[in-house]
Tab-separated table of C-alpha atoms in Angstrom:
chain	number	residue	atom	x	y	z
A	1	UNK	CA	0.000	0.000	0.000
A	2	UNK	CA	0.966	3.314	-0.302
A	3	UNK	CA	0.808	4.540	3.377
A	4	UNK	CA	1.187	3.099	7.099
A	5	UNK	CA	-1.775	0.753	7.906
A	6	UNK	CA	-3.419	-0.705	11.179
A	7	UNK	CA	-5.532	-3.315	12.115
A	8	UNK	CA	-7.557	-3.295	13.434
A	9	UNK	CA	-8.714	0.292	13.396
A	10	UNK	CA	-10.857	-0.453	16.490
A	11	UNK	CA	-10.723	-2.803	19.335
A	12	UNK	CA	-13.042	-3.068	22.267
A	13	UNK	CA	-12.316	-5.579	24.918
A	14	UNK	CA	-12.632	-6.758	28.390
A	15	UNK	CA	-10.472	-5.799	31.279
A	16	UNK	CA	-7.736	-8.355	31.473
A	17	UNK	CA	-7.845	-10.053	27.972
A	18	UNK	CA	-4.973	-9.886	26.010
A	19	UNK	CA	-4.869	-7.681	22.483
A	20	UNK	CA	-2.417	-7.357	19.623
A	21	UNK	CA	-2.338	-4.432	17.605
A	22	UNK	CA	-0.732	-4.486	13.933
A	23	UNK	CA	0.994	-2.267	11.812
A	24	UNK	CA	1.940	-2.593	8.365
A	25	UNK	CA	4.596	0.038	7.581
A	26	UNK	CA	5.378	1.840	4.020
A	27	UNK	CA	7.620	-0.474	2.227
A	28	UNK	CA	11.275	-0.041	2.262
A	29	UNK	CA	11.300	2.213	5.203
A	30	UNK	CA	13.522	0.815	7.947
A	31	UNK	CA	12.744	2.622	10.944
A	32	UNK	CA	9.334	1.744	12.762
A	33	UNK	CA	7.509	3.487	15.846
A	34	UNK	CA	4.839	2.842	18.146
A	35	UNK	CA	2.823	5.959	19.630
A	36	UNK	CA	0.453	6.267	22.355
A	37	UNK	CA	-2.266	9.290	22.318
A	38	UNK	CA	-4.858	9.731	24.999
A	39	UNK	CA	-7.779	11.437	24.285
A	40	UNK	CA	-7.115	14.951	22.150
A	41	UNK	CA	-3.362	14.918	23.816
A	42	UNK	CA	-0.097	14.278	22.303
A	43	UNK	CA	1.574	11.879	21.214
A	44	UNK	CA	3.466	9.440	23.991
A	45	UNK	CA	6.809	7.224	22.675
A	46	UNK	CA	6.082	3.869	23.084
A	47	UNK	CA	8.908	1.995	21.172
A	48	UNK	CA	11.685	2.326	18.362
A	49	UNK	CA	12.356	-0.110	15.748
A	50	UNK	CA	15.256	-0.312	13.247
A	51	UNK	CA	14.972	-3.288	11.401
A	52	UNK	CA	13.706	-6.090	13.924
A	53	UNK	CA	15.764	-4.621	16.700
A	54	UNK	CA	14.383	-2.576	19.112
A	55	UNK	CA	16.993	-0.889	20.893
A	56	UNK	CA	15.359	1.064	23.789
A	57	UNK	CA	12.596	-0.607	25.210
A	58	UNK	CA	11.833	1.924	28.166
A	59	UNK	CA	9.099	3.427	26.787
A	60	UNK	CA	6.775	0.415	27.266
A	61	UNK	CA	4.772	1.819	30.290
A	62	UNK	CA	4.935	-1.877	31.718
A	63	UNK	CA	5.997	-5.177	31.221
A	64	UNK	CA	2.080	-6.373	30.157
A	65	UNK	CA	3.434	-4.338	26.748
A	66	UNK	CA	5.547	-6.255	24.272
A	67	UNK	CA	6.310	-5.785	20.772
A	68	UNK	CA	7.817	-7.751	17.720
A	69	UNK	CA	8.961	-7.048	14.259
A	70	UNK	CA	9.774	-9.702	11.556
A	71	UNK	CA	11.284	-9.572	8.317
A	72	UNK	CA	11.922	-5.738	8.945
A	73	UNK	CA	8.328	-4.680	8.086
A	74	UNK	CA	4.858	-5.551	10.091
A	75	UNK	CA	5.139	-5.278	13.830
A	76	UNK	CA	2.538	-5.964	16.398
A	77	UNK	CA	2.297	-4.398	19.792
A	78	UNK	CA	0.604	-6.655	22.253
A	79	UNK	CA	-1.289	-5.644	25.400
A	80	UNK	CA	-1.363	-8.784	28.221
A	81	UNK	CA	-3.987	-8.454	30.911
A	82	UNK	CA	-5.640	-5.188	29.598
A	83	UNK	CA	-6.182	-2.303	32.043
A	84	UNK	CA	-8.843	0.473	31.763
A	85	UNK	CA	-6.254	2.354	31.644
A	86	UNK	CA	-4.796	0.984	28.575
A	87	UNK	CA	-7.649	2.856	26.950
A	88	UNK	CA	-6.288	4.981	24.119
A	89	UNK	CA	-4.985	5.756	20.237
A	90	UNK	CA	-2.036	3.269	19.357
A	91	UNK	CA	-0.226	4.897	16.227
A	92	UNK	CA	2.738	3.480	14.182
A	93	UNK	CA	4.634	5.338	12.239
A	94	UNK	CA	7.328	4.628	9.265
A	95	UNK	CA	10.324	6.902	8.628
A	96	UNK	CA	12.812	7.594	5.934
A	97	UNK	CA	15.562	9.780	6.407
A	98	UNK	CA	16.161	12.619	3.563
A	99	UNK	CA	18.985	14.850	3.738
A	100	UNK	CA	19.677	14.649	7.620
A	101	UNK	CA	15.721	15.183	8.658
A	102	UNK	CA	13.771	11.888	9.294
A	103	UNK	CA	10.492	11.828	8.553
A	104	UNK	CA	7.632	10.084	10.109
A	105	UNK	CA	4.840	8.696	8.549
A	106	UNK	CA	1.481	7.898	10.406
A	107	UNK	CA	-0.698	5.080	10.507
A	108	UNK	CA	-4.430	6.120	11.264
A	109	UNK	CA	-4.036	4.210	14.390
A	110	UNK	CA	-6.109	1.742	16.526
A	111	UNK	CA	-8.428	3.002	19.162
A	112	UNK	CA	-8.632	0.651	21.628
A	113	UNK	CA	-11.283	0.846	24.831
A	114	UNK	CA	-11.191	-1.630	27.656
A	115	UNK	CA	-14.163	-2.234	28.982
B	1	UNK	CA	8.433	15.701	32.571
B	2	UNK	CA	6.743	17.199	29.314
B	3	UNK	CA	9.748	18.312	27.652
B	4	UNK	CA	7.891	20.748	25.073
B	5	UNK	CA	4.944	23.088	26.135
B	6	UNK	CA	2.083	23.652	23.928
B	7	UNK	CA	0.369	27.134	24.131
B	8	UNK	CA	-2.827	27.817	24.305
B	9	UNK	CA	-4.045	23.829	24.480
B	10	UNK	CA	-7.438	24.670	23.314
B	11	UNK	CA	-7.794	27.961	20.606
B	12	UNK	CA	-11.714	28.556	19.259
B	13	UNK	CA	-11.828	31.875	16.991
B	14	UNK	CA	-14.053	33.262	14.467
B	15	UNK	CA	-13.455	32.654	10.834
B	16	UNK	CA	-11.021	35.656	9.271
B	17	UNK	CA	-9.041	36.318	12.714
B	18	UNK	CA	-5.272	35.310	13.087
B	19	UNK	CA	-3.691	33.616	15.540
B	20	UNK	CA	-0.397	32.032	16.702
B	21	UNK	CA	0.491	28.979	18.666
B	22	UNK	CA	3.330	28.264	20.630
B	23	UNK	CA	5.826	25.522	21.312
B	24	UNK	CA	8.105	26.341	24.234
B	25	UNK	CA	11.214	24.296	25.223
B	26	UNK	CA	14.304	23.943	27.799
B	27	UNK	CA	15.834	21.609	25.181
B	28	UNK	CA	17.587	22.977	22.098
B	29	UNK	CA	16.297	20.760	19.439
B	30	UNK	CA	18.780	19.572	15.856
B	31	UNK	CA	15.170	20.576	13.970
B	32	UNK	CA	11.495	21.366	14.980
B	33	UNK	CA	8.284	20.090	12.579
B	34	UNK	CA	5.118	20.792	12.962
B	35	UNK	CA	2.572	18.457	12.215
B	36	UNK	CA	-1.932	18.546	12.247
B	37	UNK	CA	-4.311	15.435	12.986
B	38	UNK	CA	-7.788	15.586	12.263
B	39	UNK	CA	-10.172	13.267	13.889
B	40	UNK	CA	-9.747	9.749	13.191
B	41	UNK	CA	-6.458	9.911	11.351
B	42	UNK	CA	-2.723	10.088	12.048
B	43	UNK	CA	-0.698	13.374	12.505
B	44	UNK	CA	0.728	14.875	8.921
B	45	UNK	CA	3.764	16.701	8.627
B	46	UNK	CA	3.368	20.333	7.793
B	47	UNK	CA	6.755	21.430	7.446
B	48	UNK	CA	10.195	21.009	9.525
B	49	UNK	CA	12.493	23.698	9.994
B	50	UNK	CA	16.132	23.435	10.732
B	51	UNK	CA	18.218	26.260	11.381
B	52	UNK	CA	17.650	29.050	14.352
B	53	UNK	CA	15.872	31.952	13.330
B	54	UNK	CA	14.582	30.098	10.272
B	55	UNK	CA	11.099	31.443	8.875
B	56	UNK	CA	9.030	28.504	6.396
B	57	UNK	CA	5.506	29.629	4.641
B	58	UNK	CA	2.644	27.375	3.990
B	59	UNK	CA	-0.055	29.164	1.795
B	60	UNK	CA	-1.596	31.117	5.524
B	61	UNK	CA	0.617	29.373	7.479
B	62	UNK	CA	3.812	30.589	8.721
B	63	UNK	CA	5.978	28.737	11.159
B	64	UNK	CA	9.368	30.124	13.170
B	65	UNK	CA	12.235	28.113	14.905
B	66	UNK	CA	13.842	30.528	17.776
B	67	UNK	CA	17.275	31.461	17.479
B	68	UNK	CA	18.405	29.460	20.031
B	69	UNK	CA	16.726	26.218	18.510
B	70	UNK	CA	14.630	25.516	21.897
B	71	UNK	CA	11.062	26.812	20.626
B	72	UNK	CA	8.954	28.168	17.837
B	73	UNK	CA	5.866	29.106	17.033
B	74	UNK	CA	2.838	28.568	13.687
B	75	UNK	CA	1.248	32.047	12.635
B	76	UNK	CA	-2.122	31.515	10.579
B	77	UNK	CA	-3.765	34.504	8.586
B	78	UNK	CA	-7.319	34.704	7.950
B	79	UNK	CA	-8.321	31.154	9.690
B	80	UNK	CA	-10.420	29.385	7.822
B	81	UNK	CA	-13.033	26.513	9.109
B	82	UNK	CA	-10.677	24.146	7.082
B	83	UNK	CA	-7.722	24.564	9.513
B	84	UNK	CA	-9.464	23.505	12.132
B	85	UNK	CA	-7.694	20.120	13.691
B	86	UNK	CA	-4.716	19.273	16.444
B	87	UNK	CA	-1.700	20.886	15.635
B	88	UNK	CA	0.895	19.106	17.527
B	89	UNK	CA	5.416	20.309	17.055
B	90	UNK	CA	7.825	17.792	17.649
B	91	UNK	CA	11.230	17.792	18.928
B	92	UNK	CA	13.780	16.229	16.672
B	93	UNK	CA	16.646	14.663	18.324
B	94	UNK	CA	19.313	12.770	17.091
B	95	UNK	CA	20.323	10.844	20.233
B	96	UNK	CA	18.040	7.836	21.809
B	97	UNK	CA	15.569	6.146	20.680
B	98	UNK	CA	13.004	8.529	21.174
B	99	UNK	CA	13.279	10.648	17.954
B	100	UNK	CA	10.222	12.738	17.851
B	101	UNK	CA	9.628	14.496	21.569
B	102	UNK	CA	5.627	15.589	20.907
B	103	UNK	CA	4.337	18.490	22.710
B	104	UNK	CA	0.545	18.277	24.112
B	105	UNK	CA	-1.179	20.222	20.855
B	106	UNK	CA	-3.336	22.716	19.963
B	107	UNK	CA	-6.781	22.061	19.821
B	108	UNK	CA	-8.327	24.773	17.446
B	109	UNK	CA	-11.357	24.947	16.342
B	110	UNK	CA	-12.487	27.890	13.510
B	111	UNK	CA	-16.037	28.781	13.809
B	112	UNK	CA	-17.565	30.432	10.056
């Protein structure tokens, strides 16, 4: 495709369930991040990739959050034991660096309520 | 610790008026960009600018990185209902994993 997706786009679930939240990035583009936006607020740094290696992990608000990469393109963030809390916008976004500046490109992102 | 303030958080003017939003810092920043999210969708860049005291146009928009590289600020003329969205600036760093530092964006709204 020709920008970042997500899937799904929405996700309501129980307190405690587990989710997983996908993000297919723009191809070719080796750097991959994971946002976290509450309601109308900004945007919170969840996670860097470059390639399938994700070298700062401290981010993750806890260790119920984990996230993968494969093959240097779709990553999934998964939630264990979903909090109310947990409630938000999860946004990935793709970059490719031009001339020194690095640009990110957003994913629509995946609204997620816990219930 | 929010490492880039937003100012004002919420912004609802008439149609025509100008207005100017601020992005305040304690960190000196290698570039500053500016991007706006409408509802349901992921933030767009609008423009990044690079060097202190650097001045970048948009069509109504006009956008300023301080001298000193720790804060600038997005001038619109004439608003116009269209511009109504989040517009959030973003710290670029070069260090860390943590790229992008987001501030807490602007909520405007433009009334006709």
């Amino acid at each position: 495709g020709a920008g970042v997706s997500q899937s799904p786009s929405n996700k309501v679930t129980e307190k405690g369930k587990d989710v997983e939240l996908r993000c297919d990035p723009i191809s070719g583009h080796t750097a991959l991040y994971w946002y976290r936006q509450s309601l109308g607020q900004g945007l919170e740094f969840l996670i860097y990739f470059q390639g399938n290696s994700a070298p700062d992990k401290s981010g993750l608000p806890s260790d119920r959050f984990s996230a993968e990469r494969t093959g240097g393109s779709v990553s999934t963030l998964t939630i264990q034991r979903t909090q109310q809390e947990d409630s938000a916008v999860y946004l990935c976004a793709s970059s490719l660096e031009l001339a020194g500046v690095e640009t990110q490109y957003f994913g629509p992102g995946t609204r997620l309520l816990v219930l | 610790t929010q490492l880039l303030e937003q100012s004002p958080q919420f912004l609802s003017i008439q149609e025509g008026e100008n207005l100017t939003v601020y992005c305040n810092s304690s960190s000196v920043f290698s570039s500053l960009q500016w991007y706006r999210q409408e509802p349901g969708e992921g933030p767009v860049l609008l423009v990044t600018v690079v060097t202190g005291g650097e001045v970048k146009k948009l069509k109504r928009l006009t956008f300023q990185f301080g001298d000193a590289r720790k804060d600038s600020s997005l001038h619109i003329t004439a608003a116009q209902p269209g511009d109504t969205g989040l517009y959030l600036c973003a710290g670029v760093r070069l260090q860390g994993a943590q790229k992008l530092v987001f501030g807490q964006g602007t909520r405007l709204t433009i009334n006709p």
